[in-house]
Coordinates of N, CA and C in Angstrom, one line a residue:
X345 N 173.7 173.0 193.0 CA 174.4 172.3 191.9 C 174.5 173.3 190.7
X346 N 175.7 173.6 190.3 CA 176.0 174.6 189.3 C 176.3 173.8 188.0
X347 N 175.5 174.0 187.0 CA 175.8 173.4 185.7 C 176.5 174.4 184.8
X348 N 177.0 173.9 183.6 CA 177.7 174.7 182.7 C 176.9 175.9 182.3
X349 N 177.6 177.1 182.4 CA 177.0 178.3 182.0 C 176.3 179.0 183.1
X350 N 176.2 178.5 184.3 CA 175.6 179.1 185.4 C 176.6 179.6 186.4
X351 N 176.3 180.7 187.0 CA 177.2 181.2 188.1 C 176.4 181.3 189.4
X352 N 177.0 180.8 190.4 CA 176.4 180.8 191.7 C 177.2 181.7 192.6
X353 N 176.6 182.8 193.1 CA 177.3 183.7 194.0 C 176.7 183.6 195.4
X354 N 177.5 183.3 196.4 CA 177.0 183.2 197.8 C 177.4 184.4 198.5
X355 N 176.5 185.2 199.1 CA 176.9 186.4 199.8 C 176.2 186.4 201.1
X356 N 176.9 186.7 202.2 CA 176.3 186.8 203.5 C 176.4 188.2 204.0
X357 N 175.4 188.6 204.8 CA 175.4 189.9 205.4 C 175.6 191.1 204.5
X358 N 175.0 191.0 203.3 CA 175.1 192.0 202.3 C 173.7 192.4 201.9
X359 N 173.5 193.7 201.7 CA 172.1 194.1 201.3 C 171.8 193.5 200.0
X360 N 170.5 193.3 199.8 CA 170.1 192.7 198.5 C 170.2 193.8 197.4
X361 N 170.7 193.4 196.3 CA 170.8 194.3 195.2 C 170.1 193.6 194.0
X362 N 169.6 194.4 193.1 CA 168.9 193.9 191.9 C 170.0 193.4 191.0
X363 N 169.6 192.5 190.1 CA 170.5 191.9 189.1 C 171.0 193.1 188.2
X364 N 170.2 194.1 188.0 CA 170.6 195.2 187.2 C 171.8 196.0 187.9
X365 N 171.6 196.2 189.2 CA 172.7 196.9 190.0 C 174.0 196.0 190.0
X366 N 173.8 194.7 190.1 CA 175.0 193.8 190.1 C 175.7 193.9 188.8
X367 N 175.0 193.8 187.7 CA 175.6 193.8 186.4 C 176.3 195.1 186.1
X368 N 175.9 196.2 186.7 CA 176.5 197.5 186.5 C 177.9 197.5 187.2
X369 N 178.2 196.6 188.1 CA 179.4 196.6 188.8 C 180.4 195.6 188.3
X370 N 180.0 194.8 187.3 CA 180.8 193.7 186.8 C 181.1 193.9 185.3
X371 N 182.3 193.8 184.9 CA 182.7 193.8 183.5 C 183.0 192.4 183.1
X372 N 182.6 192.0 181.9 CA 182.8 190.6 181.5 C 183.4 190.6 180.1
X373 N 184.5 189.8 180.0 CA 185.1 189.6 178.7 C 185.1 188.1 178.5
X374 N 184.5 187.6 177.4 CA 184.3 186.2 177.1 C 185.4 185.6 176.3
X375 N 185.4 184.3 176.2 CA 186.3 183.5 175.4 C 186.3 184.0 174.0
X376 N 185.2 184.1 173.4 CA 185.1 184.5 172.0 C 184.8 186.0 172.0
X377 N 185.6 186.7 171.4 CA 185.5 188.2 171.3 C 184.4 188.6 170.4
X378 N 183.2 188.7 170.9 CA 182.0 189.0 170.1 C 181.9 190.5 170.0
X379 N 182.0 191.0 168.8 CA 181.7 192.4 168.5 C 180.5 192.5 167.7
X380 N 179.7 193.6 168.0 CA 178.5 193.9 167.3 C 178.9 194.6 166.0
X381 N 177.9 194.5 165.0 CA 178.2 195.2 163.8 C 178.4 196.7 164.1
X382 N 179.1 197.4 163.3 CA 179.4 198.8 163.5 C 180.8 199.0 163.8
X383 N 181.1 200.2 164.3 CA 182.4 200.7 164.6 C 182.9 200.2 166.0
X384 N 184.2 200.3 166.2 CA 184.7 200.1 167.6 C 184.0 200.9 168.6
X385 N 183.9 202.2 168.2 CA 183.2 203.1 169.1 C 181.8 202.7 169.5
X386 N 181.0 202.3 168.5 CA 179.7 201.8 168.8 C 179.7 200.6 169.7
X387 N 180.7 199.7 169.5 CA 180.8 198.5 170.4 C 181.1 198.9 171.8
X388 N 181.9 199.9 172.0 CA 182.2 200.4 173.3 C 181.0 201.0 174.0
X389 N 180.3 201.7 173.2 CA 179.1 202.4 173.8 C 177.9 201.5 174.1
X390 N 178.0 200.3 173.5 CA 176.9 199.3 173.6 C 176.4 199.1 175.1
X391 N 177.4 199.0 176.0 CA 177.0 198.7 177.4 C 176.3 199.8 178.1
X392 N 176.1 200.9 177.5 CA 175.4 202.0 178.1 C 174.0 202.0 177.8
X393 N 173.2 201.1 178.4 CA 171.8 201.1 178.2 C 171.2 202.3 178.9
X394 N 170.2 202.9 178.2 CA 169.5 204.0 178.7 C 170.5 205.2 179.1
X395 N 171.5 205.3 178.3 CA 172.6 206.3 178.6 C 172.2 207.6 178.1
X396 N 172.6 208.7 178.8 CA 172.4 210.0 178.3 C 173.5 210.3 177.2
X397 N 173.3 211.3 176.4 CA 174.3 211.7 175.4 C 175.6 212.0 176.1
X398 N 175.6 212.6 177.2 CA 176.8 212.9 178.0 C 177.6 211.6 178.3
X399 N 176.9 210.6 178.8 CA 177.5 209.3 179.1 C 178.1 208.6 177.9
X400 N 177.4 208.7 176.8 CA 177.9 208.1 175.6 C 179.2 208.8 175.1
X401 N 179.2 210.2 175.2 CA 180.3 210.9 174.8 C 181.5 210.6 175.7
X402 N 181.2 210.4 177.0 CA 182.3 210.0 178.0 C 182.8 208.6 177.6
X403 N 182.0 207.7 177.2 CA 182.5 206.4 176.8 C 183.4 206.5 175.7
X404 N 183.1 207.3 174.7 CA 183.9 207.5 173.5 C 185.3 208.1 174.0
X405 N 185.3 209.1 174.8 CA 186.5 209.7 175.3 C 187.3 208.7 176.1
X406 N 186.6 207.8 176.9 CA 187.3 206.8 177.7 C 188.0 205.8 176.7
X407 N 187.3 205.4 175.7 CA 187.9 204.5 174.7 C 189.1 205.1 174.0
X408 N 189.0 206.3 173.6 CA 190.1 207.0 172.9 C 191.3 207.2 173.9
X409 N 191.1 207.4 175.1 CA 192.1 207.6 176.1 C 192.9 206.3 176.5
X410 N 192.2 205.2 176.3 CA 192.9 203.9 176.7 C 194.0 203.6 175.7
X411 N 195.2 203.5 176.2 CA 196.4 203.4 175.4 C 196.4 202.2 174.5
X412 N 195.7 201.1 174.9 CA 195.9 199.9 174.1 C 194.9 199.8 173.0
X413 N 194.0 200.8 172.8 CA 193.2 201.0 171.5 C 194.2 201.4 170.4
X414 N 195.2 202.2 170.8 CA 196.2 202.7 169.8 C 197.3 201.7 169.8
X415 N 197.4 200.9 168.8 CA 198.3 199.8 168.8 C 199.6 200.1 168.0
X416 N 200.0 201.3 168.1 CA 201.2 201.8 167.3 C 202.4 200.9 167.6
X417 N 202.6 200.4 168.8 CA 203.8 199.6 169.1 C 203.8 198.3 168.4
X418 N 202.6 197.9 167.9 CA 202.5 196.6 167.2 C 202.6 196.8 165.7
X419 N 202.9 198.0 165.3 CA 203.1 198.3 163.8 C 201.8 198.6 163.1
X420 N 200.7 198.8 163.8 CA 199.5 199.2 163.2 C 198.7 200.0 164.2
X421 N 197.7 200.8 163.6 CA 197.0 201.7 164.5 C 195.5 201.4 164.3
X422 N 194.7 201.3 165.3 CA 193.3 201.1 165.3 C 192.6 202.3 165.7
X423 N 191.8 202.9 164.9 CA 191.0 204.1 165.2 C 189.6 203.6 165.7
X424 N 189.0 204.3 166.6 CA 187.7 203.9 167.1 C 186.6 204.0 166.1
X425 N 186.8 204.7 165.0 CA 185.8 204.7 163.9 C 185.9 203.5 163.0
X426 N 186.9 202.7 163.1 CA 187.1 201.5 162.3 C 186.0 200.5 162.5
X427 N 185.7 199.7 161.5 CA 184.7 198.7 161.6 C 185.2 197.5 162.5
X428 N 184.5 197.0 163.4 CA 184.9 196.0 164.3 C 185.2 194.7 163.6
X429 N 184.4 194.4 162.5 CA 184.6 193.1 161.8 C 185.9 193.0 161.1
X430 N 186.6 194.1 160.9 CA 187.9 194.1 160.2 C 189.1 193.8 161.1
X431 N 188.9 193.6 162.4 CA 189.9 193.4 163.3 C 190.4 192.0 163.5
X432 N 191.6 191.8 163.9 CA 192.1 190.5 164.2 C 191.5 190.0 165.5
X433 N 191.7 188.7 165.9 CA 191.2 188.2 167.1 C 191.7 188.9 168.4
X434 N 193.0 189.2 168.4 CA 193.6 189.9 169.5 C 193.1 191.4 169.6
X435 N 192.9 192.0 168.5 CA 192.4 193.4 168.5 C 190.9 193.4 169.0
X436 N 190.2 192.4 168.6 CA 188.8 192.3 169.0 C 188.7 192.1 170.6
X437 N 189.6 191.2 171.1 CA 189.7 191.0 172.5 C 190.0 192.3 173.2
X438 N 190.9 193.1 172.7 CA 191.3 194.4 173.3 C 190.0 195.3 173.3
X439 N 189.3 195.3 172.2 CA 188.1 196.1 172.2 C 187.1 195.7 173.2
X440 N 187.0 194.3 173.4 CA 186.0 193.8 174.4 C 186.5 194.2 175.8
X441 N 187.8 194.2 176.0 CA 188.3 194.7 177.3 C 188.0 196.2 177.5
X442 N 188.2 197.0 176.5 CA 187.9 198.4 176.6 C 186.4 198.6 176.9
X443 N 185.6 197.8 176.2 CA 184.1 197.9 176.4 C 183.8 197.6 177.8
X444 N 184.4 196.6 178.4 CA 184.1 196.3 179.8 C 184.6 197.4 180.7
X445 N 185.8 197.9 180.5 CA 186.4 198.9 181.3 C 185.7 200.3 181.3
X446 N 185.1 200.6 180.1 CA 184.4 201.8 180.0 C 183.1 201.9 180.9
X447 N 182.7 200.8 181.4 CA 181.6 200.7 182.3 C 182.0 201.0 183.7
X448 N 183.3 201.2 183.9 CA 183.9 201.4 185.2 C 183.5 200.4 186.3
X449 N 183.7 199.1 186.0 CA 183.2 198.1 186.9 C 184.1 198.0 188.1
X450 N 183.5 197.4 189.2 CA 184.3 197.1 190.4 C 185.1 195.9 190.2
X451 N 184.7 195.0 189.4 CA 185.3 193.7 189.2 C 185.2 193.3 187.7
X452 N 186.3 192.7 187.2 CA 186.3 192.2 185.8 C 186.4 190.7 185.8
X453 N 185.6 190.1 185.0 CA 185.6 188.6 184.8 C 186.1 188.3 183.4
X454 N 187.1 187.5 183.4 CA 187.7 187.1 182.1 C 187.5 185.5 182.0
X455 N 186.9 185.1 180.9 CA 186.7 183.7 180.7 C 187.5 183.2 179.5
X456 N 188.6 182.6 179.8 CA 189.5 182.1 178.7 C 189.6 183.0 177.5
X457 N 190.0 184.3 177.8 CA 190.1 185.3 176.7 C 191.1 185.0 175.6
X458 N 192.0 184.1 175.9 CA 193.1 183.8 174.9 C 192.9 182.5 174.1
X459 N 191.8 181.8 174.4 CA 191.6 180.4 173.9 C 191.6 180.4 172.4
X460 N 191.1 181.4 171.7 CA 191.0 181.3 170.2 C 192.0 182.1 169.5
X461 N 193.1 182.5 170.2 CA 194.1 183.4 169.6 C 195.4 182.7 169.3
X462 N 196.1 183.2 168.3 CA 197.4 182.7 168.0 C 198.4 183.1 169.0
X463 N 199.5 182.4 169.2 CA 200.5 182.7 170.3 C 200.9 184.2 170.4
X464 N 201.1 184.9 169.3 CA 201.6 186.3 169.4 C 200.5 187.1 170.0
X465 N 199.2 186.9 169.6 CA 198.1 187.6 170.1 C 197.8 187.3 171.5
X466 N 198.1 186.0 171.9 CA 197.9 185.6 173.3 C 198.7 186.6 174.2
X467 N 200.0 186.7 173.8 CA 200.9 187.5 174.7 C 200.4 189.0 174.8
X468 N 200.0 189.5 173.6 CA 199.5 190.9 173.6 C 198.3 191.1 174.6
X469 N 197.3 190.2 174.5 CA 196.1 190.3 175.3 C 196.5 190.1 176.8
X470 N 197.4 189.1 177.1 CA 197.8 188.9 178.5 C 198.5 190.1 179.0
X471 N 199.3 190.8 178.2 CA 200.0 192.0 178.7 C 199.0 193.1 179.1
X472 N 197.9 193.2 178.4 CA 196.9 194.1 178.7 C 196.3 193.8 180.1
X473 N 196.1 192.5 180.3 CA 195.5 192.1 181.6 C 196.5 192.3 182.7
X474 N 197.8 192.0 182.5 CA 198.8 192.2 183.5 C 198.9 193.7 183.8
X475 N 198.7 194.6 182.8 CA 198.7 196.0 183.1 C 197.5 196.4 184.0
X476 N 196.4 195.8 183.7 CA 195.2 196.0 184.6 C 195.5 195.5 186.0
X477 N 196.2 194.4 186.2 CA 196.5 193.9 187.5 C 197.5 194.9 188.2
X478 N 198.4 195.4 187.4 CA 199.4 196.4 188.0 C 198.6 197.7 188.5
X479 N 197.5 198.0 187.8 CA 196.7 199.2 188.2 C 195.9 198.9 189.5
X480 N 195.9 197.6 189.9 CA 195.1 197.3 191.1 C 193.7 196.9 190.9
X481 N 193.4 196.5 189.6 CA 192.0 196.1 189.3 C 191.7 194.7 189.9
X482 N 190.4 194.6 190.4 CA 190.0 193.3 190.9 C 189.5 192.5 189.7
X483 N 190.0 191.3 189.6 CA 189.7 190.4 188.4 C 189.5 189.0 188.9
X484 N 188.6 188.3 188.2 CA 188.5 186.8 188.3 C 188.8 186.3 186.9
X485 N 189.9 185.5 186.8 CA 190.3 185.1 185.5 C 190.3 183.6 185.4
X486 N 189.5 183.0 184.4 CA 189.5 181.6 184.1 C 190.5 181.4 183.0
X487 N 191.5 180.6 183.2 CA 192.6 180.4 182.2 C 193.3 179.1 182.3
X488 N 193.8 178.6 181.2 CA 194.7 177.5 181.2 C 196.1 177.9 180.9
X489 N 196.4 179.2 180.9 CA 197.7 179.7 180.7 C 198.4 179.7 182.1
X490 N 199.1 178.7 182.4 CA 199.7 178.5 183.8 C 200.7 179.5 184.1
X491 N 201.7 179.8 183.2 CA 202.7 180.8 183.6 C 202.1 182.1 183.8
X492 N 201.1 182.5 183.0 CA 200.4 183.7 183.2 C 199.6 183.8 184.5
X493 N 198.9 182.7 184.9 CA 198.2 182.6 186.1 C 199.2 182.8 187.3
X494 N 200.3 182.2 187.2 CA 201.3 182.4 188.3 C 201.8 183.8 188.4
X495 N 202.0 184.5 187.3 CA 202.5 185.9 187.2 C 201.5 186.9 187.7
X496 N 200.2 186.7 187.4 CA 199.2 187.7 187.6 C 198.4 187.5 188.9
X497 N 198.3 186.3 189.4 CA 197.3 186.0 190.5 C 197.9 186.3 191.8
X498 N 197.0 186.7 192.7 CA 197.4 186.7 194.1 C 196.7 185.5 194.9
X499 N 195.8 184.9 194.2 CA 195.1 183.7 194.7 C 194.8 182.8 193.6
X500 N 195.0 181.5 193.7 CA 194.7 180.5 192.7 C 193.6 179.6 193.3
X501 N 192.5 179.4 192.5 CA 191.5 178.4 192.9 C 191.5 177.4 191.7
X502 N 191.7 176.2 192.1 CA 191.8 175.1 191.1 C 190.4 174.3 191.2
X503 N 189.7 174.3 190.1 CA 188.4 173.6 190.0 C 188.6 172.3 189.3
X504 N 187.9 171.3 189.8 CA 187.9 170.0 189.2 C 186.4 169.5 189.3
X505 N 185.9 169.3 188.1 CA 184.5 168.8 188.0 C 183.5 169.7 188.7
X506 N 183.7 171.0 188.6 CA 182.8 172.0 189.2 C 183.0 172.2 190.6
X507 N 184.0 171.6 191.3 CA 184.2 171.7 192.7 C 185.6 172.4 192.9
X508 N 185.7 173.1 194.0 CA 187.0 173.7 194.4 C 187.8 172.5 194.9
X509 N 188.9 172.2 194.2 CA 189.8 171.1 194.6 C 190.9 171.6 195.5
X510 N 191.4 172.8 195.2 CA 192.5 173.4 196.0 C 192.5 174.9 195.8
X511 N 193.0 175.6 196.8 CA 193.2 177.1 196.6 C 194.3 177.5 197.5
X512 N 195.0 178.6 197.1 CA 196.1 179.1 197.8 C 196.8 180.2 197.0
X513 N 198.0 180.6 197.5 CA 198.8 181.5 196.7 C 199.4 180.8 195.5
X514 N 199.8 181.6 194.5 CA 200.4 181.0 193.4 C 201.6 180.1 193.8
X515 N 202.5 180.5 194.7 CA 203.6 179.7 195.1 C 203.2 178.4 195.8
X516 N 202.1 178.5 196.6 CA 201.6 177.3 197.2 C 201.1 176.3 196.2
X517 N 200.3 176.8 195.3 CA 199.7 175.9 194.3 C 200.7 175.3 193.3
X518 N 201.6 176.1 192.8 CA 202.5 175.6 191.8 C 203.7 174.9 192.4
X519 N 204.2 175.3 193.5 CA 205.4 174.7 194.1 C 205.1 173.5 195.1
X520 N 203.9 173.6 195.7 CA 203.6 172.5 196.7 C 202.1 172.2 196.7
X521 N 201.6 171.7 195.6 CA 200.2 171.4 195.6 C 199.8 170.4 196.6
X522 N 198.7 170.5 197.3 CA 198.3 169.6 198.4 C 197.5 168.4 197.9
X523 N 196.8 168.5 196.9 CA 195.9 167.4 196.5 C 196.5 166.7 195.3
X524 N 196.2 165.4 195.3 CA 196.7 164.5 194.2 C 196.2 165.0 192.8
X525 N 195.0 165.5 192.8 CA 194.4 166.0 191.5 C 195.2 167.2 191.0
X526 N 195.5 168.1 191.9 CA 196.2 169.3 191.5 C 197.6 168.9 191.0
X527 N 198.3 168.0 191.7 CA 199.6 167.5 191.3 C 199.6 166.9 189.9
X528 N 198.6 166.0 189.7 CA 198.4 165.4 188.4 C 198.2 166.4 187.3
X529 N 197.3 167.4 187.5 CA 197.1 168.5 186.6 C 198.3 169.2 186.2
X530 N 199.1 169.6 187.2 CA 200.3 170.4 187.0 C 201.4 169.6 186.2
X531 N 201.4 168.3 186.4 CA 202.3 167.4 185.7 C 202.1 167.4 184.2
X532 N 200.9 167.7 183.8 CA 200.6 167.8 182.3 C 201.4 168.9 181.6
X533 N 201.9 169.8 182.4 CA 202.6 171.0 181.8 C 204.1 170.8 181.9
X534 N 204.6 169.7 182.4 CA 206.0 169.4 182.6 C 206.5 168.4 181.5
X535 N 207.6 168.8 180.9 CA 208.2 167.9 179.9 C 209.6 167.7 180.2
X536 N 210.1 166.5 180.0 CA 211.5 166.2 180.3 C 212.2 165.6 179.1

């Protein structure tokens, strides 16, 4: 029984790995973009526990190389030396994404990353995630952004009361949902 805030991972025929090893393979971006006090650069380096100076320098280079830290196309520029607390919600989410990416994870988990953002910032953050999908990144995304889910997903899993209610391709789920619960859910996004 999985309660709120718990994750249950079932794995068969896989060697046992420590929690530490598992965490090193997973990047997480939460609903609320929590940045630590300090600069953007220090936030990005935060994930490097017991890191060597070389690893920290590489994290800074990785952050600077990632095009979406430089927000020139949006009419402003964010430098990695800037204080994180001065950023907008969308900028903070971008930094959180960069922080997760700098760990070079095998999988990225996104938990409602746009929930607290205004509509313009939602689009900017979703475009970053679409870009990651185009790069072939493996991601698990929890979202209520249905158009985005259809555009980015190769598999949809619809949860109801903590249970998998339906799963399939985006076309199957959105065009021909099989369960009454999924049909009812999708009707809440239709206006006539």
